[in-house]
Structure formats: structure tokens, C-alpha cells
Coordinates of C-alpha atoms and ligand atoms in Angstrom, one line a residue:
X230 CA -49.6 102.2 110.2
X231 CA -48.9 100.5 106.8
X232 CA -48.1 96.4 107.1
X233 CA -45.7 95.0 105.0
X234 CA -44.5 91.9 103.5
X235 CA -42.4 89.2 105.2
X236 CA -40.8 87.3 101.5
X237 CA -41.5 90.7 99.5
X238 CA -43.7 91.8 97.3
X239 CA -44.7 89.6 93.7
X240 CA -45.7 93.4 91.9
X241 CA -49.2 91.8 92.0
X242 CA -50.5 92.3 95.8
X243 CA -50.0 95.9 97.0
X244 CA -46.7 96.8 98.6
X245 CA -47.9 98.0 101.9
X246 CA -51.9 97.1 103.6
X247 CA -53.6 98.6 106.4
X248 CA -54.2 96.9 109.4
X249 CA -58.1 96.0 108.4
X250 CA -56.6 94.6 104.9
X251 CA -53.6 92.4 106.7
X252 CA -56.0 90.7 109.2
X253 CA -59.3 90.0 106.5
X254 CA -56.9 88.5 103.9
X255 CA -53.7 87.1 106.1
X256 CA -51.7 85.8 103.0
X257 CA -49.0 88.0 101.7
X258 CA -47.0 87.8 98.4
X259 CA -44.7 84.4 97.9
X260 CA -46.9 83.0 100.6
X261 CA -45.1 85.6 103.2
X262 CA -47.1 87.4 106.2
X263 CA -47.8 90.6 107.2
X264 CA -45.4 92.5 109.6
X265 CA -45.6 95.9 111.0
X266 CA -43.8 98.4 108.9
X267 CA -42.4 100.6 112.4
X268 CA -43.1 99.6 115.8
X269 CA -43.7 102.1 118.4
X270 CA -41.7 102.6 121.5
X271 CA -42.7 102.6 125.1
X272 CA -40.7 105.7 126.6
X273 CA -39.7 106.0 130.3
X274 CA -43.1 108.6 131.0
X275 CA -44.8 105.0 129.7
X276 CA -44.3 103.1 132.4
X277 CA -45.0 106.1 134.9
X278 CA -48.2 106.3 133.7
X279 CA -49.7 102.9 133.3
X280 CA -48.5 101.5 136.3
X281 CA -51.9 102.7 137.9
X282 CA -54.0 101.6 134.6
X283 CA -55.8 99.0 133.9
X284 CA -55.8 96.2 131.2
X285 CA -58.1 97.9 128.7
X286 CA -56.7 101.1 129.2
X287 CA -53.2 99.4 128.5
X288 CA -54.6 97.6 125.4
X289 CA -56.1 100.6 124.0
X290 CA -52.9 102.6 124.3
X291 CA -50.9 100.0 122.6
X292 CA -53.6 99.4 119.7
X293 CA -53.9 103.4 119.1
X294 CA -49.6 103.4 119.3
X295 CA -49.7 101.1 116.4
X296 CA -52.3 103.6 114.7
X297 CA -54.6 100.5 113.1
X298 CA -56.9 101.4 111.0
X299 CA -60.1 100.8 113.2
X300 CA -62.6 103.1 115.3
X301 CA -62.4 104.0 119.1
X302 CA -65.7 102.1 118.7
X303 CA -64.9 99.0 118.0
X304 CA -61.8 99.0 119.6
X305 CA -64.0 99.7 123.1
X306 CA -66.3 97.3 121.7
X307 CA -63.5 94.5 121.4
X308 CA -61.9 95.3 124.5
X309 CA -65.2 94.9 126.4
X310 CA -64.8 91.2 125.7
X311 CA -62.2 91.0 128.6
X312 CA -65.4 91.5 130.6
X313 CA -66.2 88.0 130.7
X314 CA -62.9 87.3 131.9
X315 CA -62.6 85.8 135.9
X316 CA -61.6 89.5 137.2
X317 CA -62.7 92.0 134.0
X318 CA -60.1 94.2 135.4
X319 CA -57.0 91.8 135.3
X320 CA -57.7 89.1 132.7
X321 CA -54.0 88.2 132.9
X322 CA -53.0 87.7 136.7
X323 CA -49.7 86.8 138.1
X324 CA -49.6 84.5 140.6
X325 CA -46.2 84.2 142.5
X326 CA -44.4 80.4 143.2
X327 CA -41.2 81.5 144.2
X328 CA -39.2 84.1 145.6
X329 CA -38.0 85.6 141.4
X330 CA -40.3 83.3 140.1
X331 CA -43.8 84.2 138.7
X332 CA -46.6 82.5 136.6
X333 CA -48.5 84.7 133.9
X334 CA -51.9 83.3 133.9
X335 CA -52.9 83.7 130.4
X336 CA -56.5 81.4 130.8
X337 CA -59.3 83.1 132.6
X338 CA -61.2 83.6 129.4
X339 CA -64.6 81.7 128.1
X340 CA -62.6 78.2 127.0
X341 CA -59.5 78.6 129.9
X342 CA -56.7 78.4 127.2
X343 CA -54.5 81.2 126.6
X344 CA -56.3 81.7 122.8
X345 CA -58.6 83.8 124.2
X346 CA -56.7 86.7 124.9
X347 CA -56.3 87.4 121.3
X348 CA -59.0 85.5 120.3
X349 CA -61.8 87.4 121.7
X350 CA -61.1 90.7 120.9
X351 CA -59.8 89.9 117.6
X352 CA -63.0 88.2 116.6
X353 CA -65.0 91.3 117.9
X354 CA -63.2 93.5 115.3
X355 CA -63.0 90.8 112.8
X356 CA -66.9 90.4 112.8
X357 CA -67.6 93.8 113.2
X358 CA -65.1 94.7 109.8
X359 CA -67.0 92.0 107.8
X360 CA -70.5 93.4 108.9
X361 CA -69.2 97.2 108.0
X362 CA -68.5 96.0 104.8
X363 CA -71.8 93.3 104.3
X364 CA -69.0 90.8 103.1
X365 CA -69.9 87.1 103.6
X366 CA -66.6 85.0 105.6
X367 CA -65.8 81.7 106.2
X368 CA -63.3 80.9 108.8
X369 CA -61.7 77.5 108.7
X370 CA -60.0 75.9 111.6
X371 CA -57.8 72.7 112.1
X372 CA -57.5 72.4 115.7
X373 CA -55.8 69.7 118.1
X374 CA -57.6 70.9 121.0
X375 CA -57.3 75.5 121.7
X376 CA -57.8 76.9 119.1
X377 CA -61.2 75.5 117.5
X378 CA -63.4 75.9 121.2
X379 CA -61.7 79.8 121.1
X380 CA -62.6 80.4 117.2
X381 CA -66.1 78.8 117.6
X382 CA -66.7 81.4 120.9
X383 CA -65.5 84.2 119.8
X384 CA -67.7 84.0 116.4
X385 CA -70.7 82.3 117.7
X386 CA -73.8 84.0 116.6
X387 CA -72.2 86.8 114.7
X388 CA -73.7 87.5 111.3
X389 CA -71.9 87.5 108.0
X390 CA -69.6 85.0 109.6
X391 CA -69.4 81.3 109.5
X392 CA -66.8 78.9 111.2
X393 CA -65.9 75.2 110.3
X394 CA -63.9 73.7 112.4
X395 CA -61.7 69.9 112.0
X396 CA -60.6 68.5 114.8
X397 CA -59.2 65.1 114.9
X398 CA -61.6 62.5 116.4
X399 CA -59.8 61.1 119.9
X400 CA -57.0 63.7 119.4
X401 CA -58.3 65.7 122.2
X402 CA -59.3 65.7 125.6
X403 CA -62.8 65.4 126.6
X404 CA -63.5 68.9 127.7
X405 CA -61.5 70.3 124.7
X406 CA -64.3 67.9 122.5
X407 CA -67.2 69.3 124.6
X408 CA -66.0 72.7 124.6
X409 CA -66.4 72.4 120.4
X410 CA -69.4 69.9 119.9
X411 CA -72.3 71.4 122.6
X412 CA -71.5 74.5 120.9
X413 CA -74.7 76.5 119.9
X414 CA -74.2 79.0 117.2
X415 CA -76.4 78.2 113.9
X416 CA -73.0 79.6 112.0
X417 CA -70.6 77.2 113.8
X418 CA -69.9 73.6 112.1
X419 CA -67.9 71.2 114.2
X420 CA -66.3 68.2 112.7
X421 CA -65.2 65.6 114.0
X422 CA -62.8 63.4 111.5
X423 CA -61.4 60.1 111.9
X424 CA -57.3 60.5 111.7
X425 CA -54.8 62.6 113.9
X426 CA -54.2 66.7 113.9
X427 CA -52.1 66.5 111.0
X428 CA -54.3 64.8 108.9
X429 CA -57.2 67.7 109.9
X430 CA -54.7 69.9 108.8
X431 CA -53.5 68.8 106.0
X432 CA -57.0 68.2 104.9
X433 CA -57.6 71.7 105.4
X434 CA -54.4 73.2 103.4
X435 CA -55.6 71.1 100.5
X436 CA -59.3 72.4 100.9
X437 CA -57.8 75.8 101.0
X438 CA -55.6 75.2 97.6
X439 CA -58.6 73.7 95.8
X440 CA -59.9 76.1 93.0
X441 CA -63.1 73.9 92.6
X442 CA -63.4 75.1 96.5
X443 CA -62.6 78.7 95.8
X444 CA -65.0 78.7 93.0
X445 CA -67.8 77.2 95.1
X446 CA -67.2 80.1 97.8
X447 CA -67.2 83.1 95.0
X448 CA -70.6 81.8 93.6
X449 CA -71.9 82.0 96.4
X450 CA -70.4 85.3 97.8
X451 CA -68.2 84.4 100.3
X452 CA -64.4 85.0 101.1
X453 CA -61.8 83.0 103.1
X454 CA -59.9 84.2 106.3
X455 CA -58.1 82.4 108.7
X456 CA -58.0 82.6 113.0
X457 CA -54.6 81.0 113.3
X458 CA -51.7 83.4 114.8
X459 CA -50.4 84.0 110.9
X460 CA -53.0 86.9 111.5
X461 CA -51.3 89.4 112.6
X462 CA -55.0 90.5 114.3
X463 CA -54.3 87.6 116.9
X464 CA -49.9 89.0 117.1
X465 CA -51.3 92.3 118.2
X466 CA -53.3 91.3 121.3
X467 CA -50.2 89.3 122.2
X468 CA -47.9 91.7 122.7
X469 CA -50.2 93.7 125.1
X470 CA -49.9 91.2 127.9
X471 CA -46.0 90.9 128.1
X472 CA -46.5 94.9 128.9
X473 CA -48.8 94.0 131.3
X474 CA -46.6 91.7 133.2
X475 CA -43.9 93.9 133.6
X476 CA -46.1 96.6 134.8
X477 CA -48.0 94.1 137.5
X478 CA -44.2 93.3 138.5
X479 CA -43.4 97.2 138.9
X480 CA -46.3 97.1 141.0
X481 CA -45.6 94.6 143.2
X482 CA -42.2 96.4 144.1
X483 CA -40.6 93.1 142.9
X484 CA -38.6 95.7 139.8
X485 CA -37.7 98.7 139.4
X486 CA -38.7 101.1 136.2
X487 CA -36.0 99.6 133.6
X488 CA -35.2 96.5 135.7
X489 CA -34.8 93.4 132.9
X490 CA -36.7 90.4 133.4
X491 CA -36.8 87.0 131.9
X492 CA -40.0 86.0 130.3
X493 CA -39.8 82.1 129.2
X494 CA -43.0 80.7 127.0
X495 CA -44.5 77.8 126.1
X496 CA -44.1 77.1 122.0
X497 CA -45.6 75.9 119.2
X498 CA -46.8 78.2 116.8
X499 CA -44.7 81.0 118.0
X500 CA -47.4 83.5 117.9
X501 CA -46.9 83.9 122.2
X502 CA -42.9 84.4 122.0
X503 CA -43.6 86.6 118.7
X504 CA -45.5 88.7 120.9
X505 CA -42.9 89.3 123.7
X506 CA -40.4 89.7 120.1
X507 CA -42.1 93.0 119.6
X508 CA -42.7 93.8 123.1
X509 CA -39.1 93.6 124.0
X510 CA -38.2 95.4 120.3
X511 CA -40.7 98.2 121.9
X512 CA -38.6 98.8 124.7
X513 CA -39.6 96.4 127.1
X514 CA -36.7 95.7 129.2
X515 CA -36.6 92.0 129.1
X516 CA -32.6 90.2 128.9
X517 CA -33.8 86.8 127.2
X518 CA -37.0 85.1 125.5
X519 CA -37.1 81.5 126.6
X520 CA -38.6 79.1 124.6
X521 CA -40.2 75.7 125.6
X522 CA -41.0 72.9 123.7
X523 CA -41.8 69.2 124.4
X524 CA -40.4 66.4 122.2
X525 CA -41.1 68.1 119.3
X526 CA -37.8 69.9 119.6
X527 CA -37.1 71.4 116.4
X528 CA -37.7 75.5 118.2
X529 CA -34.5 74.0 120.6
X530 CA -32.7 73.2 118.0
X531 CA -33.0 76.5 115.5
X532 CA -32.2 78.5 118.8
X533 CA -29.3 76.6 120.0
X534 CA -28.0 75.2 116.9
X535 CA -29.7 77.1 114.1
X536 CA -30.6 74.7 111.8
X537 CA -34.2 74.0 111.1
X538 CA -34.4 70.2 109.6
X539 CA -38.1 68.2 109.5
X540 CA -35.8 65.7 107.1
X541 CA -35.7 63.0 109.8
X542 CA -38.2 64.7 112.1
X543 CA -42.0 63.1 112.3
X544 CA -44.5 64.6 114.6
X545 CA -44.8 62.6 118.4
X546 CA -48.0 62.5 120.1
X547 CA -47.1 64.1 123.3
X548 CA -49.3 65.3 126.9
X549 CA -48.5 69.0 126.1
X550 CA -50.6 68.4 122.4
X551 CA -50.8 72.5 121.5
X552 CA -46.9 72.4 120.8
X553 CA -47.1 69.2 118.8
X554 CA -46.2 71.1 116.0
X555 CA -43.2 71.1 113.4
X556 CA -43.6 74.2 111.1
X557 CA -43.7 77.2 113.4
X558 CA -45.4 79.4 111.1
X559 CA -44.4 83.1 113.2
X560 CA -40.6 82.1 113.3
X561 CA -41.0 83.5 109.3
X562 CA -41.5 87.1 111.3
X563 CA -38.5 87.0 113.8
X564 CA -36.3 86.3 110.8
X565 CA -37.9 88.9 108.6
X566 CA -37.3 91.0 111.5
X567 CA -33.6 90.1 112.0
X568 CA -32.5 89.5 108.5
X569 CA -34.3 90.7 105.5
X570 CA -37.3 89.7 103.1
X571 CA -34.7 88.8 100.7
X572 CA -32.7 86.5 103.1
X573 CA -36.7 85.2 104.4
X574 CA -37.9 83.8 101.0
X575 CA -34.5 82.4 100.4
X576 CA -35.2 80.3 103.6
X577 CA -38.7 79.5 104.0
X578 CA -38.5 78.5 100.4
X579 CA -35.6 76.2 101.0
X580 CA -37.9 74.4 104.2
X581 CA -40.9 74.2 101.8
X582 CA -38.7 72.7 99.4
X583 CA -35.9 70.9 100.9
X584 CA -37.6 70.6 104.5
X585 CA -34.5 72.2 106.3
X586 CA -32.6 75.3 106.3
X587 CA -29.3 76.6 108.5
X588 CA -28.7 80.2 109.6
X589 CA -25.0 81.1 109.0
X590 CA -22.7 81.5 112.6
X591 CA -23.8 85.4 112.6
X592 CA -27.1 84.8 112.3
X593 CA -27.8 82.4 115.1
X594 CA -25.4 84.5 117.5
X595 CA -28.3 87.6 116.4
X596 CA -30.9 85.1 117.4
X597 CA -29.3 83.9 120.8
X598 CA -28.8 87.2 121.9
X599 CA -32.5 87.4 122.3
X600 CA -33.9 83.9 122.6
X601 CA -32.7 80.7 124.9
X602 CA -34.3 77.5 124.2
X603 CA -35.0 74.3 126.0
X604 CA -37.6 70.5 125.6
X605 CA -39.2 69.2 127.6
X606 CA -40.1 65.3 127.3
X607 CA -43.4 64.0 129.1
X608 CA -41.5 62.8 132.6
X609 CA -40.1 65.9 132.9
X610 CA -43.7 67.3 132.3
X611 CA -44.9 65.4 135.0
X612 CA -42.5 65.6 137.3
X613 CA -42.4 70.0 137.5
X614 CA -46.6 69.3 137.8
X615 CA -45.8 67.0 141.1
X616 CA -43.2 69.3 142.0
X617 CA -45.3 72.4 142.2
X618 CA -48.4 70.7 143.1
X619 CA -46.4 69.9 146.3
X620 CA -46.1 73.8 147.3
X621 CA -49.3 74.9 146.2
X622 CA -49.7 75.4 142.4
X623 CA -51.3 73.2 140.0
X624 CA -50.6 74.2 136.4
X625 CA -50.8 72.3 133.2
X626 CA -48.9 70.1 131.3
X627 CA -47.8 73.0 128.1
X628 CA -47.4 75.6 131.3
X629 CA -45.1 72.6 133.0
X630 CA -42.9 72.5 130.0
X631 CA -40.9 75.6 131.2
X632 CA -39.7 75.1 134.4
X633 CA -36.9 72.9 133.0
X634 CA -35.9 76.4 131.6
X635 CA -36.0 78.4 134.3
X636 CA -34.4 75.8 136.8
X637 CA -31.3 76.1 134.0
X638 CA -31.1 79.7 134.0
X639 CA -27.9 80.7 135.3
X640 CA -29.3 84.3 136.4
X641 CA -32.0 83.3 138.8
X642 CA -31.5 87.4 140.5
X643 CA -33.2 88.5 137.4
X644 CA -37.4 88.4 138.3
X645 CA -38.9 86.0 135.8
X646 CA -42.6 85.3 134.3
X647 CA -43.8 81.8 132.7
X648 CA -46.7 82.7 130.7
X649 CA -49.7 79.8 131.6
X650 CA -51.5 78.8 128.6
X651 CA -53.9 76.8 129.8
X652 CA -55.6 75.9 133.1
X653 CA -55.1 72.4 134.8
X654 CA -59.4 71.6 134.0
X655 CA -58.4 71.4 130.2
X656 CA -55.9 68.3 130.8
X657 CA -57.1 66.9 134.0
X658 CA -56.0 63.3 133.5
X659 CA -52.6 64.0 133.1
X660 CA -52.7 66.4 135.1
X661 CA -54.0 63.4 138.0
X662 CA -51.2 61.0 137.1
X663 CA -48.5 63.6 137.4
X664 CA -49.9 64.8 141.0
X665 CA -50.2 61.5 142.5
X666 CA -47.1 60.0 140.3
X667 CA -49.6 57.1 138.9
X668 CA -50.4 55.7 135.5
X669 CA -54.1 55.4 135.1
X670 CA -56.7 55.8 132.6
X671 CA -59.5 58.4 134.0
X672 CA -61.8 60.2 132.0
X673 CA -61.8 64.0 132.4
X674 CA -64.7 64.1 134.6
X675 CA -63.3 61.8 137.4
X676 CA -60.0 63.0 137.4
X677 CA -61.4 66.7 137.8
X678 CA -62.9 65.9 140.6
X679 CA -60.3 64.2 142.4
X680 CA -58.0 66.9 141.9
X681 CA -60.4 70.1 143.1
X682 CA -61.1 67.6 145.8
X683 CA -57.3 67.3 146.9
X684 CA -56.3 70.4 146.5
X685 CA -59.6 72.3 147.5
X686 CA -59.7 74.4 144.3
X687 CA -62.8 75.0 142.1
X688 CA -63.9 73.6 138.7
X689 CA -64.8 76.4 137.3
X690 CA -68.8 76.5 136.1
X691 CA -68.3 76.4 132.2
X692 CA -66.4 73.6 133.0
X693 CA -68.6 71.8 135.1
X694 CA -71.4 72.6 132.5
X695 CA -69.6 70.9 129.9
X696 CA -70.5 67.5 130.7
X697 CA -74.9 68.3 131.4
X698 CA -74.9 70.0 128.2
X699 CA -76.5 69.0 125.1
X700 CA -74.4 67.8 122.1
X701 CA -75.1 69.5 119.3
X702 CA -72.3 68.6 117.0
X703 CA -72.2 64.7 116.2
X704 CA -70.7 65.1 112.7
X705 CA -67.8 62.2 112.4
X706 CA -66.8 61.8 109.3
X707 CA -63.7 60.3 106.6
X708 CA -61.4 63.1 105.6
X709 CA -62.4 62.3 101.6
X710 CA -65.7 64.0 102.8
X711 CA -64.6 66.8 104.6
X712 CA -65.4 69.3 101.1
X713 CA -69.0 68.3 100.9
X714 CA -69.4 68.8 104.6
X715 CA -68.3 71.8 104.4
X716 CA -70.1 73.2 101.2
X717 CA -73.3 71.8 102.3
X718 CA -72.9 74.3 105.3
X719 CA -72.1 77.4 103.5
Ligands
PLP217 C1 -51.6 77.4 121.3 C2 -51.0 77.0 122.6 C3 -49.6 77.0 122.8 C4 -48.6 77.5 121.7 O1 -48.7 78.8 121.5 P1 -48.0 79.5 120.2 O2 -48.4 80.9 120.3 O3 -48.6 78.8 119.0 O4 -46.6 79.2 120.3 C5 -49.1 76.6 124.0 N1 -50.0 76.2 125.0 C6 -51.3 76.1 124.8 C7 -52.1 75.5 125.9 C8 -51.9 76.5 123.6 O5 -53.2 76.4 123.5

């Protein structure tokens, strides 16, 4: 299946890539991304069929309906990953809390966030392509916590690769820093810098733009790629589990084949809700997208009011810090999707140059047929933690984020599914304070214990491990050294 362009093409990049091409060199013309040129459909024999299937063979259906340019081989070989899941044959339970209500757990993988359902197996094929070809990559990471422990995993050890990853010193919690500095791999390089999440990333967009940079890395042999969702190698793994959802519902005799169901997600980058985009445009029957956010609002306010406007908007700090983010990059593909490239470039352009665009009245009706959108600030966070906690379920505080959606949804018959992106163990202190309604300062290691205490439920072991481990990371550094650091590496 041929990718195409999300702004167009500049005449100077090829019109349409393979799969192989969009995911080793994610930037497209005009600073666009890749999209899939057709999508295929999921017929009625579909669901029939995988009902009784498992994960991989669902995955592996999907992959080979999208007709990507990569072997049976490594496709096996990628899947297998889900092996070191909890349960190899469900990496993606669903556990139910209410009567129409179920929770999608996305975080049974190696660093308990949901970035390792795509992560893994995207990393398999992406190592494997770069060792096919004998081509030298650096992957480069800004992280505020997921992301950099499931890059560094995924890639540890594997040759012709090498990841450096910025995270912002303090930024995270302690097991999200463990998870990154006792980190083995001789091709990993964690660093720590002194500053906050945007700073790390900023650093690492002007890193990326520097031609002094890029000529180091082509003297030496080595080209760029990038683990973020903008490659459309993580999208693809993303859509597979809103399938599987469904099909775990159909199983539990909660729906019927062609029964709609509400699928609400917890938001920052977009790449999740992107996913359940494509699923739905596949023929999945789901009647609306939710979309949570915390107080960094500004996915509420495209999907209710359609304007997106960072003019008097500045990034809060908040306890759900994986959606502390302002430029959704994978919003660019929904309105590709919906409107145009043309009608794209003319609004991405005006938020990279004016910092805010508004969708016309027709537009944002298109949009709301799909998505609904809601905040969350950090009392409500805690408060749907206590809440749940008091029947049964402890969840985290980005997964807590959408129950102020679903408690709002006028149409509670229809059976819904939060997706779970991370477990509790990742954010125990918060976690704590919400549970016992309390405002004290525990490290990670105390408050995990008083929790699996209380509620008799396990830390799981490469959790536990996290704080006997060696530290083999200590690299802290000023972001005006973060270049050196990084080219004494490579
Ligand atoms: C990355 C992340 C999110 C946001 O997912 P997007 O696909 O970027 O919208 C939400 N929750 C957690 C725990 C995450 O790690």
C-alpha cells in the first residue's frame, strides 16, 4: 500500500512511499506526515471469524490488510514481542467496572505504559529494516516520562541502532527515571538535563534543524529517524487494539456483531484517538471518539469550539504529565483525512506561524460527528481515582482523566471502553494521595507499597527491581551541552 502526503507534495520528495520508506524517514514534504493512501475495510465475515482469534493472529491480519511492505518474517518476528506481555495471548485485557462500562488495559508490556503496544513491535521491524539494509540509525527521544523507558527497551542491544534519549531532570517520577537510567544496552544514552519537558524538546527540535549536526551524522554514516507517533510505524499497531476491544466485547455477549460502542481516550499526542480514527473509518462500529485531556485543554477546545489557539495558552505542569502537551502533532492526519492536503498546509502553516487556526462551522460539525471532548483538572483526577478505588479498581491518573467523559455521556445504553495507558506503579504518589484523599510527599517506593498493601494487589517484579538495580546512566547535564553529549556517543 502506497503512503502519501498529509500538506502535499514539494515535487522534490516522491509522491507516494512504501510503508518501509514512511516509517525510516517520518518527515514528509512541507513538514507534512505520511497517511495511508486507502484504508481497508473490516467486512461482516470479519468479525465472524476473529472473534475466536487471538491477538497476533488479529494483528497480523490487520498488518497484511494494509499490504506493508515487510515479510511474514519479521512481521512473526515483531509480533512475538507481545510474548513478554502479562498474558502473551491477551496483551490488551478488559477489565469490567461497571455494568456498560469497561477499562482497556493498554500496559502489561516491559515499562507498564501504553507505548509499548506499538512500541515493541515497531522497534522489532524498525531494527530489523535498518540491519537488512546495513544502514547506521540514530533515534532521538525527548521524553517527559513513556516514551523514552519504551524507546530505550524496545532497541536495547540491537545492532546498527543507537538511542539518545532527554528527559527533563525532576520532570518525572522515580520509576519513569529508573526505568531510563539502569538501563543496560551499550547503544542506549540516557540524559538527564537540568530544565522541564519542553526545554528537552525544544533542545532536541533545534538539534534536529542543525546542519553542523546533520553533517556530523553523514560523516560518520548515520541517518536520523524518530519513535514518536508522527511514525506512522507506531499509528499502525494502534489501530489493532480498538479491533481488539470490540471483538473481546462480542465475546463477552455484552454486543452484538454491528452493535456501536463508545471508545473514550486519554490525549496528548493524538496518536491513541488516531488509531480508533482509522479503526472506526475501517468499519468499526463505534458512535463517538471521546477525547480526554487535563488542563492542557486546547484538544477540548478544537473539538467543541474548533479553534486551535496556543496565543494565550502556556504549558501547566499537571499529575497526568504524558498529556502535558500543546501541539498535537496526529491531529494534522484527522484533518488531512477530513478536509484536504490543500486545506492541511493552509492550517498547520497558519499555527506554525500565527500559533492558532479556526475550522469554519462545517468543518467542526464534520469533526463533532465523530469526536466529543472533555478536561480534566487535577481534583477531578483525583477524585475518579478515590471513586474507583472505592469499588475495586485502581487506575492512574492519565486513565482517570476520562471518567468525567463518560459520567457526561448522555447515552450510557451504548457499552463503552476507556483505554488505560498506564498502570497505577508508574504514578504511585499521586496515585496514594488521591486513594486516601491526603496531600503528602512520598517517594515512589513508599507509596507503592502502601497501596499494594491496601488493596492486596502486586507490584509487579520489573517494578520492584527498579529500585535494587544498578544505575548506569548518571549523565546530568546544561542543555548548551546536550550536542556534544550526543556526538561523543555516536
Ligand atoms: C503517551 C501517553 C498518553 C497520550 O497518548 P497520545 O497517543 O500521545 O495521545 C496518555 N497517557 C499515557 C500514560 C501516555 O504515556
Amino acid at each position: 500500500m502506497a503512503f502519501i502526503e498529509t500538506r502535499g507534495n514539494d515535487g522534490k520528495k516522491p509522491k507516494e512511499v512504501t510503508f518501509s520508506e514512511a516509517i525510516l524517514n517520518p518527515s514528509a514534504s512541507f513538514g507534512g506526515l505520511y497517511v495511508p493512501k486507502n484504508f481497508p475495510t473490516l467486512d461482516s465475515s470479519f468479525f465472524d471469524e476473529f472473534k475466536n482469534k487471538g491477538y497476533k493472529e488479529l494483528a497480523k491480519a490487520i498488518l497484511s490488510s494494509y499490504k506493508i511492505d515487510i515479510n511474514d518474517s519479521v512481521i512473526d518476528e515483531a509480533l512475538k514481542r507481545y510474548d513478554s506481555f502479562d498474558d502473551s495471548k491477551n496483551p490488551a485485557p478488559l477489565a469490567r467496572v461497571e455494568e456498560n462500562l469497561s477499562i482497556c488495559e493498554l500496559w502489561h508490556g516491559p515499562t507498564r505504559a501504553f507505548k509499548d503496544m506499538a512500541l515493541q513491535p515497531f522497534g522489532a521491524i524498525l531494527s530489523k529494516l535498518a540491519e537488512q539494509k546495513k544502514e547506521n540509525y540514530l533515534i532521538l527521544a525527548a521524553t517527559s516520562g513513556d516514551t523514552g523507558p519504551a524507546a530505550l527497551s524496545t532497541f536495547e542491544d540491537k545492532p546498527y541502532i543507537k538511542v539518545a534519549c532527554l528527559y527533563p531532570h525532576g520532570g518525572t517520577s522515580d520509576v519513569q527515571r529508573l526505568q531510563m537510567v539502569t538501563m543496560k544496552g551499550k547503544n542506549l544514552k540516557v540524559i538527564g538535563i537540568n530544565g522541564d519537558f519542553d526545554d528537552a524538546q525544544n533542545t532536541l527540535k533545534s538539534l534536529l534543524a542543525s546542519s553542523e549536526f546533520k553533517e556530523t551524522l553523514q560523516a560518520k554514516n548515520i541517518k536520523l529517524s524518530a519513535a514518536n507517533s508522527v511514525n506512522f510505524g507506531r499509528i499502525i499497531f494502534q489501530i489493532i487494539y480498538h479491533i481488539h476491544s470490540y471483538l473481546e466485547l462480542l465475546r463477552e455477549g455484552k454486543i452484538k456483531k454491528g452493535e456501536e460502542v463508545v471508545l473514550v481516550i486519554p490525549s496528548g499526542n493524538f496518536g491513541n484517538a488516531l488509531g480508533a480514527y482509522y479503526a472506526k473509518k475501517m468499519g468499526l462500529p463505534v458512535r463517538k471518539i471521546l477525547i480526554a485531556s487535563n488542563n492542557n485543554n486546547v484538544l477540548t477546545e478544537l473539538i467543541n469550539e474548533g479553534k486551535y489557539d496556543l496565543r494565550d495558552k502556556k504549558l501547566v505542569n499537571t499529575t497526568s504529565p504524558a498529556m502535558d502537551i500543546l501541539k498535537s502533532s496526529n491531529v494534522e492526519r484527522i484533518l488531512f483525512d477530513l478536509f484536504g492536503s490543500s486545506r492541511t498546509k493552509e492550517l498547520m502553516e497558519k499555527l506554525e506561524k500565527e500559533n492558532h487556526y479556526e475550522l469554519t462551522q462545517d468543518e467542526l460539525k464534520t469533526i463533532r460527528e465523530i469526536f466529543d471532548a472533555t478536561y480534566s483538572n487535577n481534583e477531578e483526577v483525583a477524585n475518579a481515582i478515590r471513586e474507583y478505588a472505592q469499588k475495586g479498581y485502581i487506575m492512574d491518573t492519565h486513565t482517570a482523566t476520562c471518567l468525567k467523559s463518560y459520567k457526561q455521556l448522555s447515552d450510557k445504553k451504548l457499552q463503552t471502553v476507556i483505554y488505560s495507558t498506564a498502570e497505577w506503579t508508574k504514578f504511585s504518589p499521586v496515585v496514594y494521595n488521591a486513594v486516601n484523599n491526603k496531600n503528602e510527599k512520598l517517594h515512589d517506593k513508599e507509596a507503592l507499597e502502601k497501596i499494594s498493601q491496601k488493596f492486596k494487589i502486586a507490584i509487579p517484579k520489573s517494578i520492584k527491581e527498579l529500585f535494587e538495580s544498578k544505575i548506569t546512566h548518571d549523565c546530568l547535564i546544561d542543555k548548551q551541552d546536550i550536542t556534544k553529549e550526543i556526538v561523543k556517543f555516536i
